[in-house]
Amino acid sequence: MEKSKIIHNVYAHPLLTEEDLSLISSLHQEVYFSKGEYYLSKGEKPESYLILQSGLMRSFVYDYNGNDVTTHFFTKHQLVIEVLSLFKQMPSEESIQAMTDSKCWKIDFNVFENLFHTIPGLSEWGRTWFSEEMYRFKQRSLEMKTLSATDRYLKLLKNHPEVILQAPLKHIATYLGVTDTSLSRIRKEISKGDIPLK
Amino acid sequence: MEKSKIIHNVYAHPLLTEEDLSLISSLHQEVYFSKGEYYLSKGEKPESYLILQSGLMRSFVYDYNGNDVTTHFFTKHQLVIEVLSLFKQMPSEESIQAMTDSKCWKIDFNVFENLFHTIPGLSEWGRTWFSEEMYRFKQRSLEMKTLSATDRYLKLLKNHPEVILQAPLKHIATYLGVTDTSLSRIRKEISKGDIPLK
DNA sequence: TAAAACACTTGACTTATGACAAGAAAACAC
DNA sequence: GTGTTTTCTTGTCATAAGTCAAGTGTTTTA
């Protein structure tokens, strides 16, 4: 899939014209991250965001014991972004790292902001995206409360099997809020067929 | 504290002038909620938001067992708002209820949106507020993972003692992600002095 | 290709938390 | 002001999940 298709896909919005999209597209630059490589490290101020074309990335923080806790998996065609530090221009608490070799399109945030103020459709798109992002956040934090670890795992498996297949168990475990030992046992239970897949 | 002081306080932003604030202020109307009364019920589309002058309110959802789970406590001078359903104009998953008799200032969202597009400072304020809201969300969902139930309780006690004092234990418990039984025991441990208050 | 690092599983044990139920105290409603 | 409901605590017991440690297989890397 070539660049303009990806960009059109990600920025799809009724108010954005073909010309808008071409312009937006032209401002994205190809970047590659190899497995383990960091896009953003804790303490840095991000100056851009990415669109992930292929591969898998994750964001994580360190908890009070110094353990890293995965906060999000970025999958194909998602924005790879740390919203808070980018918008507030403050050092990031989160780090972002490639889990597999990844190909991305990068856009400078200043450049984006200029466009944002000149293309009305883009600010609409941005507002929508941000409110969707908030929605995903609220949903996820609710799930952490209302679903069991097994159900959270099954949900991730159903919605993002690529994460289960490509990410190491320990990162999936912290993402789901359990230890790797527990997750290993959950998998065992599921594979025994005791757990209905709904 | 009279109306304009509250409004000035809540909408404080370098780009908002005295005249802007007077105009904004004039569009807020006094409303009262008595203890237990709903501002928003699950399934409704909100058409406004509130500024809480005095009292305590909470938002909550029902989990898969039908238990209500408190998602947020609204305290003095906070916006009482369900962002997603208000912005996306869809039925709310959350309900919002007064925990004590409360005095609020209400503004119609359409009215706000008109202002939003005509007063540049207000859209800046809105963007900032929303990103702060996101920040609070991320912080909270992180805490749910990285802090123990006891630490989460102590943090709430430190930052919002008024919630601990005014909300019934069962709602505090679901907010913290534990049962009321557990929270009661956590309190007991703390009162024994075994837990350092940091 | 050998050594090291990592990924995953499993066992034994401990601990935290939940479910259920009973009872005291406080708040509320008529 | 009394009866009812709600709130909170506490006990017992069951269960889920964490910790620690060992062992196996698989990548990675020099």
Coordinates of C-alpha atoms (C1' of nucleotides) in Angstrom, one line a residue:
Chain A
M1 CA 0.0 0.0 0.0
E2 CA 1.5 3.3 -1.0
K3 CA 1.8 6.4 1.0
S4 CA -1.2 8.4 -0.2
K5 CA -3.5 5.5 0.4
I6 CA -2.4 5.3 4.0
I7 CA -2.7 9.0 4.5
H8 CA -6.1 9.2 3.0
N9 CA -7.2 6.3 5.2
V10 CA -5.9 7.9 8.4
Y11 CA -7.1 11.4 7.7
A12 CA -10.5 10.4 6.2
H13 CA -13.0 13.2 7.1
P14 CA -15.9 14.6 5.1
L15 CA -14.5 18.2 5.3
L16 CA -11.1 17.2 3.9
T17 CA -10.7 17.5 0.1
E18 CA -8.4 15.7 -2.2
E19 CA -6.2 18.7 -2.3
D20 CA -6.0 19.0 1.5
L21 CA -5.1 15.4 1.7
S22 CA -2.4 15.7 -1.0
L23 CA -0.9 18.6 0.9
I24 CA -1.1 16.8 4.2
S25 CA 0.4 13.7 2.6
S26 CA 3.4 15.7 1.2
L27 CA 4.4 16.7 4.7
H28 CA 4.9 13.2 6.0
Q29 CA 8.3 11.7 5.8
E30 CA 9.3 8.0 5.8
V31 CA 11.1 6.8 8.9
Y32 CA 12.1 3.3 10.0
F33 CA 12.5 1.9 13.5
S34 CA 14.2 -1.4 14.1
K35 CA 13.1 -3.8 16.8
G36 CA 13.8 -2.4 20.2
E37 CA 14.6 1.1 18.9
Y38 CA 13.0 4.1 20.7
Y39 CA 11.0 6.8 19.0
L40 CA 10.5 8.6 22.3
S41 CA 12.3 8.3 25.6
K42 CA 11.1 9.3 29.0
G43 CA 12.0 12.9 29.7
E44 CA 12.1 14.0 26.1
K45 CA 9.8 16.5 24.5
P46 CA 8.3 15.1 21.3
E47 CA 8.3 17.3 18.3
S48 CA 6.4 15.1 15.9
Y49 CA 4.0 12.2 15.7
L50 CA 4.0 9.1 13.5
I51 CA 1.6 7.1 11.4
L52 CA 2.4 3.5 11.7
Q53 CA 2.4 1.8 8.3
S54 CA 3.7 -1.6 9.3
G55 CA 5.1 -3.2 12.5
L56 CA 4.1 -2.9 16.1
M57 CA 5.1 -0.3 18.7
R58 CA 4.3 0.2 22.4
S59 CA 4.4 2.9 24.9
F60 CA 5.3 2.3 28.6
V61 CA 6.0 3.9 31.9
Y62 CA 7.9 2.9 34.9
D63 CA 5.9 2.1 38.0
Y64 CA 7.0 2.9 41.6
N65 CA 9.1 -0.2 41.7
G66 CA 10.9 0.6 38.5
N67 CA 9.1 -2.1 36.5
D68 CA 8.0 -1.1 33.0
V69 CA 4.3 -1.1 32.5
T70 CA 3.0 -1.1 28.9
T71 CA 0.3 1.5 28.5
H72 CA -0.5 1.0 24.8
F73 CA 0.2 -1.1 21.7
F74 CA 0.3 0.9 18.5
T75 CA -0.9 -1.2 15.5
K76 CA -1.1 -0.6 11.8
H77 CA -2.5 2.7 10.7
Q78 CA -2.7 4.2 14.1
L79 CA -1.1 7.4 15.2
V80 CA 2.0 6.9 17.3
I81 CA 1.8 9.8 19.6
E82 CA 2.2 10.9 23.2
V83 CA -0.6 13.4 23.3
L84 CA 0.1 15.1 26.6
S85 CA 3.8 15.9 26.2
L86 CA 3.3 16.9 22.6
F87 CA 0.4 19.3 23.2
K88 CA 1.7 20.6 26.5
Q89 CA 5.3 20.7 25.4
M90 CA 6.5 19.1 28.5
P91 CA 8.9 16.1 29.0
S92 CA 7.1 12.8 28.4
E93 CA 6.5 10.4 31.2
E94 CA 6.0 7.7 28.7
S95 CA 8.5 6.1 26.3
I96 CA 7.7 4.7 22.9
Q97 CA 9.5 1.8 21.4
A98 CA 9.3 -0.4 18.3
M99 CA 8.4 -4.0 19.1
T100 CA 9.2 -5.2 15.6
D101 CA 10.9 -3.5 12.7
S102 CA 8.5 -0.7 11.8
K103 CA 7.8 1.6 8.9
C104 CA 6.2 5.0 9.7
W105 CA 5.3 8.3 8.3
K106 CA 6.4 11.2 10.5
I107 CA 5.1 14.7 10.6
D108 CA 6.5 17.6 12.5
F109 CA 4.0 18.9 15.0
N110 CA 4.7 22.6 14.2
V111 CA 4.0 21.9 10.6
F112 CA 0.8 20.1 11.6
E113 CA -0.3 23.0 13.8
N114 CA 0.1 25.5 10.9
L115 CA -2.0 23.3 8.7
F116 CA -4.4 22.8 11.6
H117 CA -5.1 26.6 11.7
T118 CA -5.4 27.0 7.9
I119 CA -7.4 23.9 6.9
P120 CA -10.8 23.9 8.7
G121 CA -11.4 20.3 7.9
L122 CA -8.2 19.3 9.6
S123 CA -9.1 21.0 12.9
E124 CA -12.4 19.2 12.7
W125 CA -10.5 15.9 12.1
G126 CA -8.2 16.7 15.0
R127 CA -11.0 17.4 17.4
T128 CA -12.7 14.2 16.3
W129 CA -9.5 12.2 16.6
F130 CA -8.8 13.6 20.1
S131 CA -12.3 12.9 21.3
E132 CA -12.0 9.3 19.9
E133 CA -8.7 9.0 21.7
M134 CA -10.4 10.1 24.9
Y135 CA -13.1 7.5 24.2
R136 CA -10.6 4.7 23.9
F137 CA -9.0 5.8 27.1
K138 CA -12.2 5.9 29.0
Q139 CA -13.2 2.5 27.6
R140 CA -9.9 1.0 28.5
S141 CA -9.8 2.3 32.0
L142 CA -13.3 1.1 32.6
E143 CA -12.4 -2.4 31.3
M144 CA -9.5 -2.5 33.7
K145 CA -12.1 -2.3 36.5
T146 CA -15.0 -4.3 35.2
L147 CA -13.4 -7.2 33.3
S148 CA -11.4 -10.1 34.7
A149 CA -7.8 -10.5 33.5
T150 CA -9.0 -13.5 31.4
D151 CA -11.7 -11.4 29.7
R152 CA -9.2 -8.6 29.1
Y153 CA -6.9 -11.0 27.5
L154 CA -9.7 -12.5 25.3
K155 CA -10.8 -9.1 24.3
L156 CA -7.3 -8.1 23.2
L157 CA -6.9 -11.4 21.4
K158 CA -10.2 -10.8 19.5
N159 CA -9.6 -7.1 18.7
H160 CA -5.8 -7.2 18.2
P161 CA -4.6 -10.7 17.6
E162 CA -1.4 -9.3 16.0
V163 CA -0.4 -7.9 19.4
I164 CA -0.8 -11.3 21.0
L165 CA 1.2 -12.9 18.2
Q166 CA 4.0 -10.3 18.0
A167 CA 4.5 -8.9 21.5
P168 CA 6.4 -10.8 24.2
L169 CA 4.2 -12.1 27.0
K170 CA 5.7 -9.9 29.7
H171 CA 4.6 -6.7 27.9
I172 CA 1.1 -8.1 27.2
A173 CA 0.9 -9.0 30.9
T174 CA 1.7 -5.5 32.2
Y175 CA -0.6 -4.1 29.6
L176 CA -3.4 -6.2 31.0
G177 CA -2.4 -5.5 34.6
V178 CA -1.2 -8.9 35.6
T179 CA 2.2 -10.6 36.0
D180 CA 3.6 -12.7 33.3
T181 CA 3.3 -15.8 35.5
S182 CA -0.5 -15.2 35.8
L183 CA -0.9 -14.5 32.1
S184 CA 0.9 -17.8 31.3
R185 CA -1.6 -19.6 33.5
I186 CA -4.5 -17.8 31.9
R187 CA -3.3 -18.9 28.5
K188 CA -3.1 -22.5 29.8
E189 CA -6.6 -22.4 31.1
I190 CA -7.9 -21.0 27.8
S191 CA -6.0 -23.6 25.7
K192 CA -7.5 -26.4 27.8
G193 CA -10.8 -25.2 26.4
D194 CA -12.3 -24.5 29.9
I195 CA -13.0 -20.9 29.0
P196 CA -15.8 -20.1 26.5
L197 CA -14.5 -17.7 23.8
K198 CA -18.0 -16.0 23.7
Chain B
M1 CA -18.1 33.7 46.5
E2 CA -20.2 35.3 43.8
K3 CA -20.8 34.1 40.3
S4 CA -18.2 36.2 38.4
K5 CA -15.4 35.2 40.7
I6 CA -16.1 31.5 40.1
I7 CA -16.4 32.0 36.4
H8 CA -13.1 34.0 36.3
N9 CA -11.5 31.3 38.3
V10 CA -12.6 28.5 36.1
Y11 CA -12.0 30.2 32.7
A12 CA -8.7 31.8 33.7
H13 CA -6.6 32.0 30.5
P14 CA -4.1 34.7 29.3
L15 CA -6.0 35.2 26.1
L16 CA -9.4 35.8 27.7
T17 CA -10.1 39.4 28.4
E18 CA -12.4 40.9 31.1
E19 CA -15.1 41.5 28.5
D20 CA -14.8 37.9 27.2
L21 CA -15.3 36.6 30.8
S22 CA -18.2 38.9 31.4
L23 CA -19.9 37.6 28.3
I24 CA -19.1 34.0 29.2
S25 CA -20.3 34.6 32.7
S26 CA -23.6 36.0 31.5
L27 CA -24.5 32.8 29.7
H28 CA -24.2 30.6 32.8
Q29 CA -27.4 29.9 34.8
E30 CA -27.9 28.9 38.3
V31 CA -29.1 25.4 38.9
Y32 CA -29.5 23.3 42.1
F33 CA -29.4 19.5 42.6
S34 CA -30.5 17.9 45.8
K35 CA -28.7 14.9 47.2
G36 CA -29.3 11.9 45.0
E37 CA -30.7 13.9 42.1
Y38 CA -29.4 13.1 38.6
Y39 CA -28.0 15.7 36.2
L40 CA -27.4 13.0 33.5
S41 CA -28.8 9.5 33.2
K42 CA -27.4 6.7 31.2
G43 CA -28.7 6.8 27.6
E44 CA -29.4 10.6 27.6
K45 CA -27.6 13.0 25.3
P46 CA -26.3 15.9 27.4
E47 CA -26.9 19.4 26.0
S48 CA -24.9 21.3 28.6
Y49 CA -22.2 21.2 31.2
L50 CA -22.0 22.5 34.7
I51 CA -19.5 24.4 36.9
L52 CA -19.8 23.1 40.4
Q53 CA -19.9 25.9 42.9
S54 CA -20.6 23.9 46.0
G55 CA -21.4 20.3 46.8
L56 CA -20.1 17.0 45.5
M57 CA -21.2 15.0 42.5
R58 CA -20.1 11.7 40.9
S59 CA -20.3 10.0 37.6
F60 CA -20.7 6.2 37.4
V61 CA -21.3 3.3 35.0
Y62 CA -22.8 -0.1 35.4
D63 CA -20.4 -3.0 35.0
Y64 CA -21.2 -6.4 33.5
N65 CA -22.8 -7.5 36.7
G66 CA -25.0 -4.5 37.0
N67 CA -23.0 -3.0 39.9
D68 CA -22.5 0.7 39.7
V69 CA -18.8 1.8 39.5
T70 CA -17.9 5.4 40.3
T71 CA -15.7 6.8 37.6
H72 CA -15.2 10.3 38.9
F73 CA -15.9 12.6 41.8
F74 CA -16.6 16.2 40.8
T75 CA -15.5 18.7 43.4
K76 CA -15.8 22.4 43.9
H77 CA -15.0 24.5 40.8
Q78 CA -14.7 21.6 38.5
L79 CA -16.5 21.2 35.3
V80 CA -19.3 18.6 35.6
I81 CA -19.3 17.1 32.1
E82 CA -19.5 13.9 30.2
V83 CA -17.1 14.8 27.4
L84 CA -17.7 11.9 25.0
S85 CA -21.4 12.1 24.7
L86 CA -21.4 15.8 24.8
F87 CA -18.9 16.2 22.0
K88 CA -20.0 13.2 20.0
Q89 CA -23.7 13.9 20.6
M90 CA -24.3 10.2 21.5
P91 CA -26.2 8.7 24.4
S92 CA -24.1 8.7 27.5
E93 CA -22.7 5.5 29.1
E94 CA -22.2 7.3 32.3
S95 CA -24.6 8.8 34.7
I96 CA -24.0 11.9 36.8
Q97 CA -25.6 12.3 40.2
A98 CA -25.3 14.8 43.1
M99 CA -23.9 13.2 46.3
T100 CA -24.8 16.2 48.4
D101 CA -27.0 19.2 47.7
S102 CA -25.1 21.1 45.1
K103 CA -25.2 24.5 43.5
C104 CA -24.0 24.8 39.9
W105 CA -23.7 27.1 36.9
K106 CA -25.0 25.6 33.8
I107 CA -24.2 26.5 30.2
D108 CA -25.9 25.2 27.1
F109 CA -23.3 23.5 24.9
N110 CA -24.6 25.1 21.6
V111 CA -24.2 28.5 23.2
F112 CA -20.7 27.5 24.3
E113 CA -19.8 26.3 20.8
N114 CA -20.8 29.6 19.3
L115 CA -18.6 31.4 21.7
F116 CA -15.9 28.9 21.1
H117 CA -15.8 29.8 17.4
T118 CA -16.0 33.6 18.0
I119 CA -13.7 34.1 21.0
P120 CA -10.2 32.8 20.1
G121 CA -9.1 32.7 23.7
L122 CA -12.0 30.4 24.5
S123 CA -11.0 27.8 22.0
E124 CA -7.5 28.0 23.4
W125 CA -8.9 27.6 26.8
G126 CA -11.0 24.7 25.6
R127 CA -8.1 22.9 24.0
T128 CA -6.0 23.3 27.2
W129 CA -8.8 22.1 29.3
F130 CA -9.4 19.1 27.2
S131 CA -5.7 18.2 27.2
E132 CA -5.7 18.6 31.0
E133 CA -8.7 16.4 31.2
M134 CA -6.8 13.8 29.1
Y135 CA -3.8 14.2 31.4
R136 CA -6.0 13.5 34.5
F137 CA -7.3 10.5 32.8
K138 CA -4.0 9.1 31.9
Q139 CA -2.7 9.7 35.4
R140 CA -5.6 8.0 37.0
S141 CA -5.5 5.0 34.8
L142 CA -1.8 4.7 35.4
E143 CA -2.4 4.9 39.2
M144 CA -4.9 2.1 39.0
K145 CA -2.0 -0.1 37.7
T146 CA 0.9 1.1 39.7
L147 CA -0.4 2.0 43.1
S148 CA -1.8 -0.4 45.7
A149 CA -5.4 0.1 46.8
T150 CA -4.1 1.5 50.1
D151 CA -1.9 4.0 48.2
R152 CA -4.8 5.0 46.0
Y153 CA -6.9 5.6 49.0
L154 CA -4.2 7.7 50.7
K155 CA -3.7 9.7 47.6
L156 CA -7.4 10.5 47.4
L157 CA -7.4 11.3 51.0
K158 CA -4.5 13.7 50.6
N159 CA -5.8 15.4 47.4
H160 CA -9.5 15.3 48.0
P161 CA -10.3 14.8 51.6
E162 CA -13.7 16.3 51.0
V163 CA -14.6 13.2 48.9
I164 CA -13.6 10.9 51.7
L165 CA -15.6 12.9 54.2
Q166 CA -18.7 13.3 52.1
A167 CA -19.1 10.3 49.9
P168 CA -20.3 7.0 51.2
L169 CA -17.7 4.3 51.4
K170 CA -19.2 2.1 48.8
H171 CA -18.8 4.7 46.1
I172 CA -15.2 5.5 47.2
A173 CA -14.5 1.8 47.1
T174 CA -15.7 1.3 43.5
Y175 CA -13.8 4.5 42.5
L176 CA -10.7 2.9 43.9
G177 CA -11.4 -0.4 42.3
V178 CA -12.0 -2.4 45.5
T179 CA -15.0 -3.7 47.4
D180 CA -16.5 -1.8 50.3
T181 CA -15.4 -4.6 52.6
S182 CA -11.8 -4.3 51.5
L183 CA -11.8 -0.5 51.8
S184 CA -13.2 -0.8 55.3
R185 CA -10.3 -3.0 56.2
I186 CA -7.8 -0.7 54.5
R187 CA -9.2 2.1 56.7
K188 CA -8.8 0.0 59.8
E189 CA -5.2 -0.7 59.0
I190 CA -4.5 2.9 58.4
S191 CA -6.1 4.0 61.6
K192 CA -4.0 1.4 63.5
G193 CA -1.1 3.6 62.4
D194 CA 0.7 0.7 60.6
I195 CA 0.7 2.5 57.3
P196 CA 3.1 5.5 57.0
L197 CA 1.2 8.5 55.6
K198 CA 4.3 9.5 53.6
Chain C
dT1 C1' 28.5 -21.9 16.5
dA2 C1' 28.9 -21.4 21.4
dA3 C1' 27.6 -18.5 25.0
dA4 C1' 24.5 -15.4 26.7
dA5 C1' 20.2 -13.4 27.0
dC6 C1' 15.5 -13.8 26.6
dA7 C1' 10.9 -16.0 26.6
dC8 C1' 7.8 -18.9 28.5
dT9 C1' 6.1 -22.4 31.7
dT10 C1' 5.4 -24.7 35.9
dG11 C1' 5.5 -25.8 40.9
dA12 C1' 5.2 -24.5 45.8
dC13 C1' 4.0 -21.2 48.7
dT14 C1' 2.1 -16.7 50.5
dT15 C1' -0.9 -12.9 50.4
dA16 C1' -4.5 -9.9 49.0
dT17 C1' -9.0 -9.6 47.9
dG18 C1' -13.6 -11.1 47.1
dA19 C1' -18.2 -13.2 48.6
dC20 C1' -21.4 -13.8 51.9
dA21 C1' -23.6 -12.9 56.1
dA22 C1' -24.6 -10.8 60.6
dG23 C1' -25.0 -7.0 63.5
dA24 C1' -24.4 -2.1 65.2
dA25 C1' -24.9 2.6 64.3
dA26 C1' -26.4 6.4 61.7
dA27 C1' -29.5 8.7 58.4
dC28 C1' -33.8 9.2 56.4
dA29 C1' -38.8 9.3 55.6
dC30 C1' -43.4 9.6 57.0
Chain D
dG1 C1' -40.4 10.1 67.0
dT2 C1' -40.5 5.7 65.4
dG3 C1' -39.8 2.4 61.9
dT4 C1' -37.1 1.5 57.8
dT5 C1' -33.3 1.9 55.1
dT6 C1' -28.6 2.7 54.5
dT7 C1' -23.9 2.6 56.0
dC8 C1' -20.2 0.6 57.9
dT9 C1' -17.6 -3.0 60.3
dT10 C1' -16.3 -7.5 61.1
dG11 C1' -16.0 -12.6 60.9
dT12 C1' -15.4 -16.8 58.1
dC13 C1' -14.2 -18.9 54.2
dA14 C1' -13.0 -19.4 49.2
dT15 C1' -10.3 -17.9 45.5
dA16 C1' -7.5 -15.2 42.5
dA17 C1' -3.2 -13.5 42.0
dG18 C1' 1.6 -12.5 43.4
dT19 C1' 6.4 -14.1 44.6
dC20 C1' 10.2 -16.8 44.1
dA21 C1' 12.7 -20.2 41.8
dA22 C1' 13.8 -23.8 38.6
dG23 C1' 13.9 -25.6 34.1
dT24 C1' 13.3 -25.7 29.0
dG25 C1' 13.4 -24.0 24.7
dT26 C1' 14.4 -20.1 21.5
dT27 C1' 16.7 -16.0 19.9
dT28 C1' 20.4 -13.0 19.6
dT29 C1' 25.1 -11.8 19.2
dA30 C1' 29.9 -11.7 19.0

